[in-house]
CSV table of C-alpha atoms in Angstrom, one decimal:
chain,number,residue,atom,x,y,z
A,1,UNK,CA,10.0,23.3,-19.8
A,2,UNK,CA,6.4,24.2,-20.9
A,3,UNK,CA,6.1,20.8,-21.9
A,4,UNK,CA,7.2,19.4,-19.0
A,5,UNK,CA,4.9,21.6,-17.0
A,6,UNK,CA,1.5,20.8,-18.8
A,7,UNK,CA,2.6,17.1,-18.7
A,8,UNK,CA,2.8,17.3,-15.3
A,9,UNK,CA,-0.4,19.2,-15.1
A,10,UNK,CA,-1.9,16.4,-17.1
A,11,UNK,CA,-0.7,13.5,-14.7
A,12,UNK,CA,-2.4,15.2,-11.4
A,13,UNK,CA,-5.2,15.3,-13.7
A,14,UNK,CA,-5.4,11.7,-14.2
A,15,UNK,CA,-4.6,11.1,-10.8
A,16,UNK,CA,-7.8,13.5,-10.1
A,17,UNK,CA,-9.6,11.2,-12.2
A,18,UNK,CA,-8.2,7.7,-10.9
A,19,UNK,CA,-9.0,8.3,-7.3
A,20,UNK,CA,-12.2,10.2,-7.3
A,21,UNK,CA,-15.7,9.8,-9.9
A,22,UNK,CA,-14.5,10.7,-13.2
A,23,UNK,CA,-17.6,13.2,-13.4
A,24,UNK,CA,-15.7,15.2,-10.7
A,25,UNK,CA,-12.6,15.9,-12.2
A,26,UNK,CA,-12.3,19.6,-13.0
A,27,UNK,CA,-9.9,21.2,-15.1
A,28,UNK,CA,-8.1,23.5,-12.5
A,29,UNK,CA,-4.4,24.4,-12.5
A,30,UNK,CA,-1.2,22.5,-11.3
A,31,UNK,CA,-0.6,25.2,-8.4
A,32,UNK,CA,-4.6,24.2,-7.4
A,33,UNK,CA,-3.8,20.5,-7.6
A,34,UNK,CA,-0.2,20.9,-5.7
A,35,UNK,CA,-0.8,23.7,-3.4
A,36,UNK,CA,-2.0,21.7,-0.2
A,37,UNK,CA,1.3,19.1,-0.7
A,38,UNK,CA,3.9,22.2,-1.0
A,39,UNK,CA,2.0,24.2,1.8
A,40,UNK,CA,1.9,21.4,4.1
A,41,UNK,CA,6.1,20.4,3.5
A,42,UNK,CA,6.3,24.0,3.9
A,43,UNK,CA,4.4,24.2,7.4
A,44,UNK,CA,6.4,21.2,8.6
A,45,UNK,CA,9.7,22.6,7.8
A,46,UNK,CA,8.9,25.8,9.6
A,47,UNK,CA,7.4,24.2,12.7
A,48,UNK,CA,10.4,21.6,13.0
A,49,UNK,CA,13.1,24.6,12.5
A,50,UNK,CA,11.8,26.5,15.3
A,51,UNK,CA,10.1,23.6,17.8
A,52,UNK,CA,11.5,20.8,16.4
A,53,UNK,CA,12.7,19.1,20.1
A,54,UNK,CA,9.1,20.5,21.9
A,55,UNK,CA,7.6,18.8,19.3
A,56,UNK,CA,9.4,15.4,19.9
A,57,UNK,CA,8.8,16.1,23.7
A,58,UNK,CA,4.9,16.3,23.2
A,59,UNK,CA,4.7,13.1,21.0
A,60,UNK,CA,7.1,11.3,23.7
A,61,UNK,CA,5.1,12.1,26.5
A,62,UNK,CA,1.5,10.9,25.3
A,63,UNK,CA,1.2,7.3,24.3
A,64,UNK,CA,-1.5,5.3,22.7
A,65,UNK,CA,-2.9,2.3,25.0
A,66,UNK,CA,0.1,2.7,27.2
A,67,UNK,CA,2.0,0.4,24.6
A,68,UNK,CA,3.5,2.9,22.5
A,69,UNK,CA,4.0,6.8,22.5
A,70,UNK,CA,3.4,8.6,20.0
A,71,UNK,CA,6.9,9.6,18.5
A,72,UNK,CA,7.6,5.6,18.5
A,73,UNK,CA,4.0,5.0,16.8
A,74,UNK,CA,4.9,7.9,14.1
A,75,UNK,CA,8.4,5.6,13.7
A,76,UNK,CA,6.6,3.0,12.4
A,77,UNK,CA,3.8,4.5,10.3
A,78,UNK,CA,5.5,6.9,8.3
A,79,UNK,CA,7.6,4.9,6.5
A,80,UNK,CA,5.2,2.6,6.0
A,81,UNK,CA,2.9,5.5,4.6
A,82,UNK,CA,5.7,6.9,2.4
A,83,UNK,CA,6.2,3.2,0.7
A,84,UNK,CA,2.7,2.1,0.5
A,85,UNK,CA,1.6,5.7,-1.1
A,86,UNK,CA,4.4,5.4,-3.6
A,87,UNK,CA,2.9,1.8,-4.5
A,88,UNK,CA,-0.6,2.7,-4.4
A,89,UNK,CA,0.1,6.0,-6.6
A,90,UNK,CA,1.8,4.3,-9.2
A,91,UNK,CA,-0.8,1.3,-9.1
A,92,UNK,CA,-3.0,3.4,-11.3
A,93,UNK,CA,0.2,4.4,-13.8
A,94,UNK,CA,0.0,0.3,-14.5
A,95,UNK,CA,-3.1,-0.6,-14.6
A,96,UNK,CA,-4.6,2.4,-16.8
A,97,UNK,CA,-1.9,2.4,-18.9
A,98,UNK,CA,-1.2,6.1,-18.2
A,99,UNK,CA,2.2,5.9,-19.8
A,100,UNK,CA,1.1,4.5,-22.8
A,101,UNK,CA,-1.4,7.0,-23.5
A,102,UNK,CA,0.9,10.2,-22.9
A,103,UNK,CA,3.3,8.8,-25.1
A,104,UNK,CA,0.7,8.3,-27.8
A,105,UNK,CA,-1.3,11.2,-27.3
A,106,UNK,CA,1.2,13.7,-25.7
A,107,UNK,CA,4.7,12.5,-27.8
A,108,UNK,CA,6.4,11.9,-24.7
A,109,UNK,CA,8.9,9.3,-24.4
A,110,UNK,CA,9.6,6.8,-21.6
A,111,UNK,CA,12.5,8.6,-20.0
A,112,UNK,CA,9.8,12.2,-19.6
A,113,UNK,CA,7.8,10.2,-18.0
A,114,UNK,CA,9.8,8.8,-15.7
A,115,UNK,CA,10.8,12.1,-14.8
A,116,UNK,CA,7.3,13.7,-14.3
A,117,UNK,CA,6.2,10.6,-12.4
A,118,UNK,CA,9.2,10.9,-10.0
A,119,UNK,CA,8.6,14.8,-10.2
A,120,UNK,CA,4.5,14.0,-8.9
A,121,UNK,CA,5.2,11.7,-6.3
A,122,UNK,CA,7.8,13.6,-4.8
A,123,UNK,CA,5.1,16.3,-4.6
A,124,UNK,CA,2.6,14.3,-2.9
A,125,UNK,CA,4.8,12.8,0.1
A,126,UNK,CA,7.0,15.6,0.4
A,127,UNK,CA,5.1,16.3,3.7
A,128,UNK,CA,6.7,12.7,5.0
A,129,UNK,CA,9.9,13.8,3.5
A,130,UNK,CA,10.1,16.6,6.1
A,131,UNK,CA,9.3,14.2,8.9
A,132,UNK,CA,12.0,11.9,7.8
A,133,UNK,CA,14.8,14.3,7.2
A,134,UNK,CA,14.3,16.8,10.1
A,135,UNK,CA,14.6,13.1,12.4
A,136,UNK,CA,17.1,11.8,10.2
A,137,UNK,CA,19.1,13.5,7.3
A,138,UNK,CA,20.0,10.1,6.0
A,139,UNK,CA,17.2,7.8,6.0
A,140,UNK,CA,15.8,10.7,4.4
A,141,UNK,CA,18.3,10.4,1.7
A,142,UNK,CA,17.5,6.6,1.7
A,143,UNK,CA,13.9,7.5,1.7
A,144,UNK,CA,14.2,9.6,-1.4
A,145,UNK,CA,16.5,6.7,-2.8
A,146,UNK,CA,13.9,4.4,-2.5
A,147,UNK,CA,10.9,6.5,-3.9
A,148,UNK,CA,13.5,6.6,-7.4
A,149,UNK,CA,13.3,2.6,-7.1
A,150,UNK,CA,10.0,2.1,-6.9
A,151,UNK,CA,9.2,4.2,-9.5
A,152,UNK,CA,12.0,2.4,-11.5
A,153,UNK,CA,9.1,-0.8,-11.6
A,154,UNK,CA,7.1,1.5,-13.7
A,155,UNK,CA,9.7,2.8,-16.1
A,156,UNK,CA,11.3,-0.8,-16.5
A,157,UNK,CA,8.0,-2.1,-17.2
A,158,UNK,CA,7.7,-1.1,-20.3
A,159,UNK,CA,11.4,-1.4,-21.5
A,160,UNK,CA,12.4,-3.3,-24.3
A,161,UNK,CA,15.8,-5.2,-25.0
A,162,UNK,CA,16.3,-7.1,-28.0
A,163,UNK,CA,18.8,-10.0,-28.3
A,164,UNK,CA,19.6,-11.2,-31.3
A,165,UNK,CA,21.8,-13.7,-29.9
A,166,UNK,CA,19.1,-15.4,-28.2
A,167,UNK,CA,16.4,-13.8,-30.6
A,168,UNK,CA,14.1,-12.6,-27.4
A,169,UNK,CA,12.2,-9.7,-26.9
A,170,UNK,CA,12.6,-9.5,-23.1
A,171,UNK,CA,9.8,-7.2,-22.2
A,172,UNK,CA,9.7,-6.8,-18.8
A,173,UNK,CA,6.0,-6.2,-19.0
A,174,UNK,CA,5.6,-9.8,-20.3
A,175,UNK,CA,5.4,-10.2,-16.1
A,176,UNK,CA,2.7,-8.5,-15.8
A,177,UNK,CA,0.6,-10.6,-18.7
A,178,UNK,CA,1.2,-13.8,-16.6
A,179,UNK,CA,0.3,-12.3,-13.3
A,180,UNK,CA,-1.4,-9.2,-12.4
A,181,UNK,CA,-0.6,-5.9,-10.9
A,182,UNK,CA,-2.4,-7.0,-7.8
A,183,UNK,CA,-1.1,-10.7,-7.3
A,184,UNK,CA,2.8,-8.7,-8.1
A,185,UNK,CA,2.4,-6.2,-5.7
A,186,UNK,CA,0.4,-8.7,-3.0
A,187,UNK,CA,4.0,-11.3,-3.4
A,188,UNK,CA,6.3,-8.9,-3.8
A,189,UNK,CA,5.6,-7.1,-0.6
A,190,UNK,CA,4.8,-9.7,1.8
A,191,UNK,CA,8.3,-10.6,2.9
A,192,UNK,CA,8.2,-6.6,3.3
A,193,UNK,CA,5.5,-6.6,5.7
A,194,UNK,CA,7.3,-9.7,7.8
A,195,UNK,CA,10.4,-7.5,7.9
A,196,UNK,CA,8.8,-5.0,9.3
A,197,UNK,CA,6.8,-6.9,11.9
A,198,UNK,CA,10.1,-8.7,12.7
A,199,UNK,CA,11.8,-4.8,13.1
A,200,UNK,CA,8.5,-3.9,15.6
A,201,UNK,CA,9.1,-7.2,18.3
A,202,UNK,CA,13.0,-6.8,17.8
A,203,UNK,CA,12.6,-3.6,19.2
A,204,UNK,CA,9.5,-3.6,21.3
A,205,UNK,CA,8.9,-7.1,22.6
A,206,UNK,CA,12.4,-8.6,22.1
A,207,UNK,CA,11.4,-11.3,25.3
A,208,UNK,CA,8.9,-12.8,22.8
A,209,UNK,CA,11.3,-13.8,20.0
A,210,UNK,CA,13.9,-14.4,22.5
A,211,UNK,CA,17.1,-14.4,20.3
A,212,UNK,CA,20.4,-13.3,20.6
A,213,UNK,CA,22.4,-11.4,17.4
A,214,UNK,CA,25.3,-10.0,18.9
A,215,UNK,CA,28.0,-12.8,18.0
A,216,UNK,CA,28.1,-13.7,13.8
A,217,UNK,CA,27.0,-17.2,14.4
A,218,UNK,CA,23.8,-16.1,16.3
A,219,UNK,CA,23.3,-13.5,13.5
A,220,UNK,CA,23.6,-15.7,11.0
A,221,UNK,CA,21.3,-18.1,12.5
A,222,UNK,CA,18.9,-15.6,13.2
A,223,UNK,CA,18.8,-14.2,9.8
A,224,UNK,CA,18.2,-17.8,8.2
A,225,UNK,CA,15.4,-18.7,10.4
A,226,UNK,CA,14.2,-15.4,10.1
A,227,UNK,CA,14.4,-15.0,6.4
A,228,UNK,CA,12.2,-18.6,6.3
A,229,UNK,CA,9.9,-16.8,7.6
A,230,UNK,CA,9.8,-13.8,5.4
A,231,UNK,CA,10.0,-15.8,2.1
A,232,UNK,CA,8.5,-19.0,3.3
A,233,UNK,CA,5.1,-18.0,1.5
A,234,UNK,CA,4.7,-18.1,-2.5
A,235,UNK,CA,6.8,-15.7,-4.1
A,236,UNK,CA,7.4,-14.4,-7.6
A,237,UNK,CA,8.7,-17.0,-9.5
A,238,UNK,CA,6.1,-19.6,-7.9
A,239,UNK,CA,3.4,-17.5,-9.7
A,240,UNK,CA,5.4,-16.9,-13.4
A,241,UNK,CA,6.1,-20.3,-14.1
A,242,UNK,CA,2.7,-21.8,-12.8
A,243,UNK,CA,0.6,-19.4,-14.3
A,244,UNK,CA,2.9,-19.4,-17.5
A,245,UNK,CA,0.5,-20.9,-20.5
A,246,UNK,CA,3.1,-19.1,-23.6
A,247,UNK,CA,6.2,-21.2,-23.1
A,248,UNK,CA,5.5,-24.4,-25.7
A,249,UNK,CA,4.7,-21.0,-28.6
A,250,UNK,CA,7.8,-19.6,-27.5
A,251,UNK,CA,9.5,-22.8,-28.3
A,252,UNK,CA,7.5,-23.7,-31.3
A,253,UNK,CA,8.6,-20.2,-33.1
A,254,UNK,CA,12.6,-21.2,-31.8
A,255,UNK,CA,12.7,-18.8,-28.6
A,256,UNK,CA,15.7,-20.3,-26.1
A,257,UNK,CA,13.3,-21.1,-23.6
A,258,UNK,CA,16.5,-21.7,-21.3
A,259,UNK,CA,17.3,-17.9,-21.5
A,260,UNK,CA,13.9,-16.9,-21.5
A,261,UNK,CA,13.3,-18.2,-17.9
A,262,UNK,CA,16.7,-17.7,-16.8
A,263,UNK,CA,16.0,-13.6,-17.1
A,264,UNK,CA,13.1,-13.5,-16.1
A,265,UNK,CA,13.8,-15.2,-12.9
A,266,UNK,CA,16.8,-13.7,-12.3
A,267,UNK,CA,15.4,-10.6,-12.2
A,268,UNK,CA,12.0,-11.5,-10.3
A,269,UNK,CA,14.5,-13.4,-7.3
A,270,UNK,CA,16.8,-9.8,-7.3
A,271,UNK,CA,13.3,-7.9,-6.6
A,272,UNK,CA,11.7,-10.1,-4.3
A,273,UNK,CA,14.8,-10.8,-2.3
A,274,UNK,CA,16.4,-6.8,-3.0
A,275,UNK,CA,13.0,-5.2,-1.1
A,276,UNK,CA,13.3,-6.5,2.2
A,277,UNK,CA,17.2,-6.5,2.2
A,278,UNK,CA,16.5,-2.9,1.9
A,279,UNK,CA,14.2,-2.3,4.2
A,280,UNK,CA,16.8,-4.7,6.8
A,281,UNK,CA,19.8,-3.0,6.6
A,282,UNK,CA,18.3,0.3,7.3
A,283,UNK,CA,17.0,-0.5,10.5
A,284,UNK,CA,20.0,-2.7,11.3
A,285,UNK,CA,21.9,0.6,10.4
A,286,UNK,CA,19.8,2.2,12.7
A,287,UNK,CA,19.8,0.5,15.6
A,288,UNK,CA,23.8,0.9,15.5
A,289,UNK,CA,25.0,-2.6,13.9
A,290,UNK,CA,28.3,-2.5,12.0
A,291,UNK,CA,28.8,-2.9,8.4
A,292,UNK,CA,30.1,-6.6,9.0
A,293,UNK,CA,27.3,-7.5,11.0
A,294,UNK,CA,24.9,-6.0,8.2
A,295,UNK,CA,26.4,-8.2,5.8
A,296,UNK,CA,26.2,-11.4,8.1
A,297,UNK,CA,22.3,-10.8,8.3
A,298,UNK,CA,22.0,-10.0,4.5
A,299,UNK,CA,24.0,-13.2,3.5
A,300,UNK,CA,21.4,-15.3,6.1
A,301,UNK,CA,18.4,-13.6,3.9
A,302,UNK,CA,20.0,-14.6,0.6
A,303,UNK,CA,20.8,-18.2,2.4
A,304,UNK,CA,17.1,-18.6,3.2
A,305,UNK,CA,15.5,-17.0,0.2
A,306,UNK,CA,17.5,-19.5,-1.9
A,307,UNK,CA,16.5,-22.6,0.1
A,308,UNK,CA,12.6,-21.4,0.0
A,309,UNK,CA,12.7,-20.6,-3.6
A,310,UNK,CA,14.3,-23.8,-4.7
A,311,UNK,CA,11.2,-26.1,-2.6
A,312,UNK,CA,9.2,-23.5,-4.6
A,313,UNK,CA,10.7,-24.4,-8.2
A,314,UNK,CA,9.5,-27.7,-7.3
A,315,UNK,CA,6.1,-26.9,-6.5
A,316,UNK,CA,5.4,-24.7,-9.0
A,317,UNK,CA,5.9,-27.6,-11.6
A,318,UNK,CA,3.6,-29.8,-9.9
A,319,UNK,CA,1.3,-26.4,-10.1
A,320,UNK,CA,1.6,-25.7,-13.7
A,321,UNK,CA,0.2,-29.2,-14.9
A,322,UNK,CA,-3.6,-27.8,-13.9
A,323,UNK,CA,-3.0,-25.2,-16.1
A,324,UNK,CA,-4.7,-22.2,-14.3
A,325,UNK,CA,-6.4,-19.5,-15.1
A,326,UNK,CA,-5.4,-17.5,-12.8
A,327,UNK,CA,-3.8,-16.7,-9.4
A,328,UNK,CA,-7.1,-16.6,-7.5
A,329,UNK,CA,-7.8,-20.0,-9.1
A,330,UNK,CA,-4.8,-21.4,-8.1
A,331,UNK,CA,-4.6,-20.0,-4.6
A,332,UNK,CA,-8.6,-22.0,-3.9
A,333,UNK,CA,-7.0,-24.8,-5.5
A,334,UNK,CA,-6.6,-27.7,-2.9
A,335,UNK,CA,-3.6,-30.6,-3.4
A,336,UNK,CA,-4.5,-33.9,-3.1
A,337,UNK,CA,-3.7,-35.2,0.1
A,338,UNK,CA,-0.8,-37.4,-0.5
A,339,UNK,CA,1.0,-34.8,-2.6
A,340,UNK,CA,0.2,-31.9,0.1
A,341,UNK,CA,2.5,-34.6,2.5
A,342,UNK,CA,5.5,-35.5,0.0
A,343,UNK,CA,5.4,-30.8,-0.9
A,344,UNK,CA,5.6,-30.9,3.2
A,345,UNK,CA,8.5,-32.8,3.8
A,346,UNK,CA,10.1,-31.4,0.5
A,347,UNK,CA,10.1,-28.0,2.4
A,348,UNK,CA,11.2,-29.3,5.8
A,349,UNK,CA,13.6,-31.5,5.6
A,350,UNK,CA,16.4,-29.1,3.8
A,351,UNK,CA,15.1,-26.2,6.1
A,352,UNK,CA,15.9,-28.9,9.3
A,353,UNK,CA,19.1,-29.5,7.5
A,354,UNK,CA,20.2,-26.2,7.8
A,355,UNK,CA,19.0,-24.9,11.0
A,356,UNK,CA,21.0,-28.0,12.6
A,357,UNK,CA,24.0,-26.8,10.8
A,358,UNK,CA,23.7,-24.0,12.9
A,359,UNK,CA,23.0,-25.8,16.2
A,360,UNK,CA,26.7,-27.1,16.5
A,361,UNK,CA,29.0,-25.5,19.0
A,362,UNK,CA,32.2,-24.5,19.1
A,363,UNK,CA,32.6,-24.3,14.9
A,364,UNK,CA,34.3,-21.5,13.4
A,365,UNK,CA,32.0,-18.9,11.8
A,366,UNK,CA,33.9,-19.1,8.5
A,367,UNK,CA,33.8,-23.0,8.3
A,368,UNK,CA,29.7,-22.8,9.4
A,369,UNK,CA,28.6,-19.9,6.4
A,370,UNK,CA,31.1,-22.3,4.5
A,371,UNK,CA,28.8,-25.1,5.2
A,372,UNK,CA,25.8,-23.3,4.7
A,373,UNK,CA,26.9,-21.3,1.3
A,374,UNK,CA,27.9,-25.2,-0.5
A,375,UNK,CA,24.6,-27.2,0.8
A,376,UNK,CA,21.9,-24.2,0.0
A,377,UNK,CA,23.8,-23.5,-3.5
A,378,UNK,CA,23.5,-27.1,-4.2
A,379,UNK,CA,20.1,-27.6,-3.2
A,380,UNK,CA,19.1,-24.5,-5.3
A,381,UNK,CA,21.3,-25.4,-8.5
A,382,UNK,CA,19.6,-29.1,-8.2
A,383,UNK,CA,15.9,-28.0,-8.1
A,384,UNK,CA,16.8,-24.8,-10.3
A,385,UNK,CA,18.2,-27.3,-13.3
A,386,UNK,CA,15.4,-29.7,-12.3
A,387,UNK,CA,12.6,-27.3,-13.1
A,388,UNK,CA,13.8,-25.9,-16.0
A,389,UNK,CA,14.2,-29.1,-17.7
A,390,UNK,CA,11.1,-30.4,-16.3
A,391,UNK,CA,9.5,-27.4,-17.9
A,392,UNK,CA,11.2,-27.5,-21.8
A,393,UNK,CA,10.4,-31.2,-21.5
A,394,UNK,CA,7.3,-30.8,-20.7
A,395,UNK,CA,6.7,-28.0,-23.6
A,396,UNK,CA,7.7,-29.9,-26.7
A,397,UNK,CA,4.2,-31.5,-27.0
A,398,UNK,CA,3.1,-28.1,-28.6
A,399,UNK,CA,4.5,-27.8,-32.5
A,400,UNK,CA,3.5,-25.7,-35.1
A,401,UNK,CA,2.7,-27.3,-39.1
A,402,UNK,CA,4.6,-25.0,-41.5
């Protein structure tokens, strides 16, 4: 327990540290660093058991710019403030290596500091905890749920697993080589951020989107066209294989390159796809939609991220032949002309496919996902397959003289 404590101690400090001029930190205790946090959860909790509905009366009542009161303005931004802290607190855990240096210095393993990062960040929105719980008991169960995954991308970070099968090391860090924390967290949580907008004008402004989701069909179409939207930008896996320069070593020392990409964008396509699913089905939970109508909008998401993804599989290979630095190199980088045209209609033309599926009348809503499920997995399979053998072909120009 003393350990625990001191390490804990010793993580505010760094925190200290991270966020301010390192010639201010000051060596002061873990009640000094905590107090305000604990006071503050403390101070809510009271006022909300004894005022609770006056409280929600005043915010109601006053509104900002007569678009929105108050208690809807606090609906959107503390949720939003709970994830984006969590992100921005562990930002400095990645990029200063903060973990690596406790365990060498400190002797404390991965699974510790898991625990006394989860244990800190807790602490530090525990004031928006409050909020959320005292509205809601279970989003603030989900919110606590989802303050344990986010803190999950800095514990599985640094994992390790070993296969001798397949002899690769796949450390998920290896991710963060190719791309940095930035550019991971910048992809990653755009199709968040479009989720959320399309969450404010479902609710507030519904005559501007003008759609209609209360039969399956017009769920499902919404949740395709929608889901275009969210994932229509570059996502994860366009930057790991474009920005990828180790894959023709990895061959050249026997590494199945097949496997190696196959993991890694496995699990980049469950995060980037997993986030916004998330953040989906809690509002659509919220606003009262059934569990069957949930999983109608969910399988439209998974529909659209893989017909975005597999027009990205395609681009990223005509990416990687420029061999860029980086992603701010890449993202200045201009196509020619004639290739920006044939990349255009390469995106379009399955997306048009699809949404004039789910223009026909009078099919059954079985037959239409039907449709949808066999013509997105092909198209997905086809470039999927494509790129990868596009990429080990394309890789066997590097060898090694033993």
């Amino acid at each position: 327990m003393e350990k625990f404590y001191h390490s804990l101690t010793l993580l505010f400090l760094s925190r200290q540290g991270y966020w301010s001029d390192s010639k201010e930190v000051q060596g002061v205790s873990l009640t000094q660093l905590t107090y305000k946090y604990l006071l503050s959860s403390l101070g809510l909790i009271f006022l909300f058991a004894i005022a609770k509905e006056e409280v929600y009366s005043i915010l109601k009542n006053y509104r900002m710019w007569n678009l929105l009161s108050y208690f809807e303005l606090a609906q959107l931004l503390v949720p939003a403030i709970l994830v984006l802290g969590i992100v921005y607190e562990n930002i400095y855990v990645l990029t200063t290596k903060t973990m690596s240096t406790m365990k060498l210095f400190f002797n404390i393993s991965d699974k510790e500091f898991f625990g006394i990062l989860l244990v800190k960040n807790f602490i530090i929105v525990s004031p928006l905890l409050v909020i959320i719980s005292f509205y809601n008991i279970v989003l603030g169960s989900f919110s606590s749920l989802l303050i344990l995954l986010l803190n999950g991308v800095v514990y599985f970070s640094n994992i390790r697993l070993f296969s001798l099968k397949h002899k690769t090391s796949y450390n998920l860090s290896y991710i963060f080589s190719v791309m940095d924390i930035w550019v991971f967290l910048k992809t990653l949580l755009a199709p968040v951020f479009s989720t959320i907008v399309f969450m404010f004008m479902l609710v507030f402004v519904p005559q501007l989107l003008k759609i209609e989701i209360t039969h399956n069909i017009d769920i499902l179409s919404t949740a395709l066209f929608s889901g275009t939207v969210f994932f229509g930008s570059r996502g994860l896996n366009f930057y790991f294989l474009s920005l990828n320069k180790d894959l023709p070593y990895l061959q050249a020392i026997q590494i199945d390159l097949k496997n190696f990409i196959k993991v890694r964008v496995g699990f980049l396509s469950i995060i980037s796809w997993g986030l916004p699913a998330v953040s989906i089905t809690i509002f659509l939970w919220y606003v009262q939609y059934s569990i069957l109508q949930i999983s109608i909008f969910l399988l439209g998401m998974l529909f659209a991220y893989l017909l975005c993804q597999s027009t990205q599989f395609i681009e990223a290979l005509i990416f990687k032949q420029y061999e860029f630095k980086d992603a701010k190199e890449l993202d200045a980088f201009s196509l020619p002309i004639k290739t920006r045209v044939i990349l255009y209609f390469v995106r379009l033309i399955p997306v048009l496919v699809v949404l004039l599926f789910n223009q026909i009348r009078g099919i059954d809503f079985m037959v239409l996902a039907l449709l949808n499920a066999v013509y997105i997995t092909a198209i997905f399979y086809t470039s999927y397959r494509y790129m990868l053998s596009n990429i080990i072909k394309g890789e066997n120009r590097v060898h090694f003289i033993y």
